[in-house]
Coordinates of C-alpha atoms in Angstrom, one line a residue:
M18 CA 37.5 72.4 74.0
Q19 CA 34.9 73.6 76.5
V20 CA 36.0 75.5 79.6
V21 CA 33.7 75.3 82.6
D22 CA 34.1 77.6 85.6
L23 CA 33.8 75.7 88.8
T24 CA 34.5 78.7 91.1
H25 CA 32.3 80.9 93.3
F26 CA 32.8 84.7 93.1
L27 CA 34.8 86.4 95.9
S28 CA 32.7 89.2 97.2
Q29 CA 32.0 91.3 100.3
G30 CA 29.5 89.5 102.5
M31 CA 30.1 86.1 100.8
P32 CA 29.7 82.8 102.8
V33 CA 32.7 81.9 104.9
Y34 CA 33.3 79.1 107.4
P35 CA 31.6 79.9 110.7
G36 CA 33.9 81.9 113.0
T37 CA 36.0 83.2 110.1
E38 CA 36.0 86.8 109.0
G39 CA 34.8 87.5 105.6
P40 CA 37.0 89.1 102.9
R41 CA 37.4 92.9 102.8
F42 CA 37.9 94.9 99.6
E43 CA 39.0 98.5 100.2
S44 CA 40.0 101.1 97.7
A45 CA 43.8 101.7 98.0
N46 CA 44.2 103.9 95.0
T47 CA 41.7 105.8 92.9
Y48 CA 41.6 107.3 89.4
E49 CA 40.8 110.7 90.8
R50 CA 43.6 110.8 93.4
D51 CA 46.3 108.6 92.0
G52 CA 45.5 108.2 88.3
F53 CA 44.9 104.5 88.6
Q54 CA 42.6 102.1 90.4
E55 CA 43.9 99.5 92.9
T56 CA 42.1 97.5 95.6
R57 CA 43.4 96.2 98.9
M58 CA 42.1 92.6 99.5
T59 CA 42.1 91.1 103.0
M60 CA 41.0 87.5 103.4
Y61 CA 41.7 84.2 105.0
T62 CA 43.6 81.5 103.0
H63 CA 40.5 79.2 103.1
T64 CA 38.0 81.7 101.6
G65 CA 35.7 80.8 98.8
T66 CA 36.5 78.0 96.4
H67 CA 39.8 76.9 97.9
V68 CA 42.3 74.1 98.4
D69 CA 43.6 72.5 101.6
P70 CA 47.1 70.9 101.7
P71 CA 48.4 68.7 104.5
A72 CA 49.9 71.7 106.3
H73 CA 46.4 72.9 107.0
L74 CA 46.2 70.3 109.8
F75 CA 49.6 68.8 110.3
P76 CA 52.6 70.6 111.6
G77 CA 55.4 70.0 109.1
G78 CA 52.9 68.8 106.5
A79 CA 53.4 69.9 102.9
T80 CA 52.4 73.5 102.2
L81 CA 51.0 74.3 98.8
D82 CA 54.3 75.8 97.6
R83 CA 56.1 72.6 98.4
L84 CA 53.7 70.5 96.2
P85 CA 54.5 70.2 92.5
I86 CA 52.3 72.1 90.1
T87 CA 51.1 68.8 88.7
Q88 CA 49.3 68.2 92.1
F89 CA 46.7 70.7 91.0
V90 CA 45.9 69.5 87.5
G91 CA 44.7 66.1 86.4
T92 CA 41.9 63.8 85.2
A93 CA 38.7 64.2 87.2
L94 CA 35.4 62.5 87.6
V95 CA 32.2 63.9 89.0
I96 CA 30.1 61.5 91.0
D97 CA 26.4 62.5 91.3
C98 CA 25.1 62.4 94.9
T99 CA 22.3 64.9 94.5
D100 CA 19.6 62.4 95.6
L101 CA 21.0 62.4 99.1
R102 CA 19.1 64.2 101.8
E103 CA 20.4 66.3 104.7
G104 CA 22.9 64.4 106.8
G105 CA 23.3 61.7 104.1
R106 CA 26.6 59.9 103.7
I107 CA 28.3 59.2 100.4
A108 CA 29.1 55.5 100.6
M109 CA 31.5 53.4 98.5
D110 CA 28.6 52.1 96.4
R111 CA 28.5 55.5 94.7
V112 CA 32.1 55.0 93.6
E113 CA 31.5 51.3 92.6
R114 CA 28.8 52.4 90.1
R115 CA 31.5 54.3 88.3
R116 CA 34.5 52.2 89.4
A117 CA 36.3 51.9 86.0
D118 CA 36.3 55.7 85.5
A119 CA 36.9 56.3 89.2
D120 CA 40.0 54.2 89.2
M121 CA 41.4 56.2 86.2
A122 CA 40.6 59.6 87.7
E123 CA 43.2 61.5 89.7
F124 CA 40.5 63.6 91.4
L125 CA 37.1 62.5 92.5
L126 CA 34.5 65.4 92.8
F127 CA 31.3 64.7 94.6
R128 CA 28.3 66.7 93.5
T129 CA 25.7 67.0 96.3
G130 CA 23.9 70.0 94.8
W131 CA 24.6 72.0 97.9
D132 CA 26.0 74.9 96.0
R133 CA 22.4 75.9 95.3
Y134 CA 22.4 77.2 98.9
W135 CA 25.4 79.5 98.4
G136 CA 24.4 82.7 100.2
D137 CA 21.7 81.0 102.2
P138 CA 22.0 79.9 105.9
R139 CA 21.3 76.3 104.8
Y140 CA 24.7 76.2 103.2
F141 CA 26.1 75.7 106.7
G142 CA 23.6 73.0 107.6
D143 CA 23.8 69.2 107.6
Y144 CA 25.2 68.7 104.1
P145 CA 26.1 65.2 102.8
C146 CA 29.6 64.0 103.4
I147 CA 31.8 61.1 102.3
G148 CA 31.9 58.0 104.5
D149 CA 35.1 56.5 105.9
D150 CA 35.1 53.8 103.2
V151 CA 35.3 56.5 100.5
A152 CA 38.1 58.3 102.4
E153 CA 40.0 55.0 102.6
Y154 CA 39.5 54.5 98.8
L155 CA 40.9 57.9 98.1
V156 CA 44.0 57.2 100.1
Q157 CA 44.6 53.6 98.9
S158 CA 44.1 54.6 95.2
R159 CA 46.6 57.4 95.6
K160 CA 44.4 60.2 94.2
K161 CA 45.7 63.7 93.9
G162 CA 42.7 65.1 95.6
V163 CA 39.0 65.2 96.4
G164 CA 36.5 68.0 95.7
L165 CA 33.0 68.9 96.9
D166 CA 30.4 71.6 96.4
T167 CA 30.1 72.0 100.1
I168 CA 31.9 74.1 102.7
G169 CA 33.8 71.1 104.1
L170 CA 34.9 67.5 103.7
D171 CA 33.8 66.8 107.3
P172 CA 30.3 67.6 108.7
I173 CA 30.1 71.2 110.0
A174 CA 29.9 69.9 113.6
A175 CA 33.0 67.7 113.4
A176 CA 35.5 70.0 115.1
A177 CA 38.2 67.3 115.1
L178 CA 38.0 67.0 111.3
P179 CA 38.6 63.2 111.1
L180 CA 38.0 62.9 107.3
H181 CA 40.4 65.8 106.6
K182 CA 43.1 64.1 108.8
K183 CA 42.6 60.7 107.1
V184 CA 43.1 61.9 103.5
L185 CA 45.8 64.5 104.2
A186 CA 47.9 62.2 106.3
N187 CA 49.9 60.8 103.4
N188 CA 51.3 64.3 102.6
A189 CA 50.5 64.1 98.8
F190 CA 46.8 65.0 98.7
V191 CA 44.6 68.1 98.6
I192 CA 41.0 68.9 99.4
I193 CA 39.0 71.3 97.2
E194 CA 36.0 72.8 98.9
N195 CA 33.2 75.2 97.8
L196 CA 33.1 74.1 94.2
T197 CA 30.1 75.0 92.0
N198 CA 28.7 74.1 88.6
L199 CA 29.7 70.5 88.8
H200 CA 26.6 69.6 86.7
L201 CA 28.1 71.3 83.7
V202 CA 31.0 69.0 83.2
G203 CA 28.9 65.9 82.4
H204 CA 29.5 62.3 83.3
S205 CA 32.8 61.5 81.6
L206 CA 36.4 62.0 82.6
F207 CA 37.7 65.6 82.1
T208 CA 40.7 67.7 83.0
L209 CA 40.5 69.6 86.3
C210 CA 42.7 72.7 86.9
A211 CA 42.6 73.9 90.5
L212 CA 45.5 76.3 90.8
P213 CA 46.3 78.0 94.1
L214 CA 48.1 81.3 94.5
K215 CA 51.9 80.8 94.7
H216 CA 52.8 82.1 98.1
V217 CA 55.4 80.8 100.5
G218 CA 54.3 78.6 103.4
A219 CA 50.7 78.4 102.2
D220 CA 48.3 76.4 104.4
G221 CA 45.6 77.0 101.9
S222 CA 44.6 79.3 99.1
P223 CA 41.6 80.5 97.1
I224 CA 41.7 79.0 93.6
R225 CA 40.2 79.4 90.2
A226 CA 38.9 75.9 89.5
I227 CA 38.0 75.1 85.9
G228 CA 37.1 72.0 84.0
L229 CA 38.4 71.3 80.4
I230 CA 36.2 69.2 78.3
K231 CA 37.1 67.9 74.9
D232 CA 34.5 68.6 72.2

């Protein structure tokens, strides 16, 4: 079985959503002073490759710890949208081209190629986003979640986050943002593991997302 890492590194100075503080890594204990090394990490719950649950936007919505562990593991399909230009919309015809596999998948992951701009100001630009028809398909087909290699499901200028609200409203759905290396999993169905930290009341969490591909 092949294991593909779909996760960006956490690091000082990494890209974060505009207006959010970046993570801090401070030495808490040292070999010289304490006989061991330990680092204090301070970061927002939506830092790096991360997952959004319904509680991110809806008071009383499901937090990550209230969702079953099976919510974060399942069959996934990558849909290639790398031919789209800035501001492009991922329409339902993209899904229709892969409809048989898309219907079987529990997660749809949209590869825009935007991860190539990680660390570049263009990462926060007018990246391609899914259209309303795709969002409706995700809800009606009862997927576990959707993932993208961009910083958000909605356009960066969409402060009201309508796409987030549409897919998270059913309280049994997650959004995975800032994925990378989606080109390495191929064009067939594979197993996605996108496991969040297990903390109480989580409105989001960094994850280590991996793809498992049978040889």
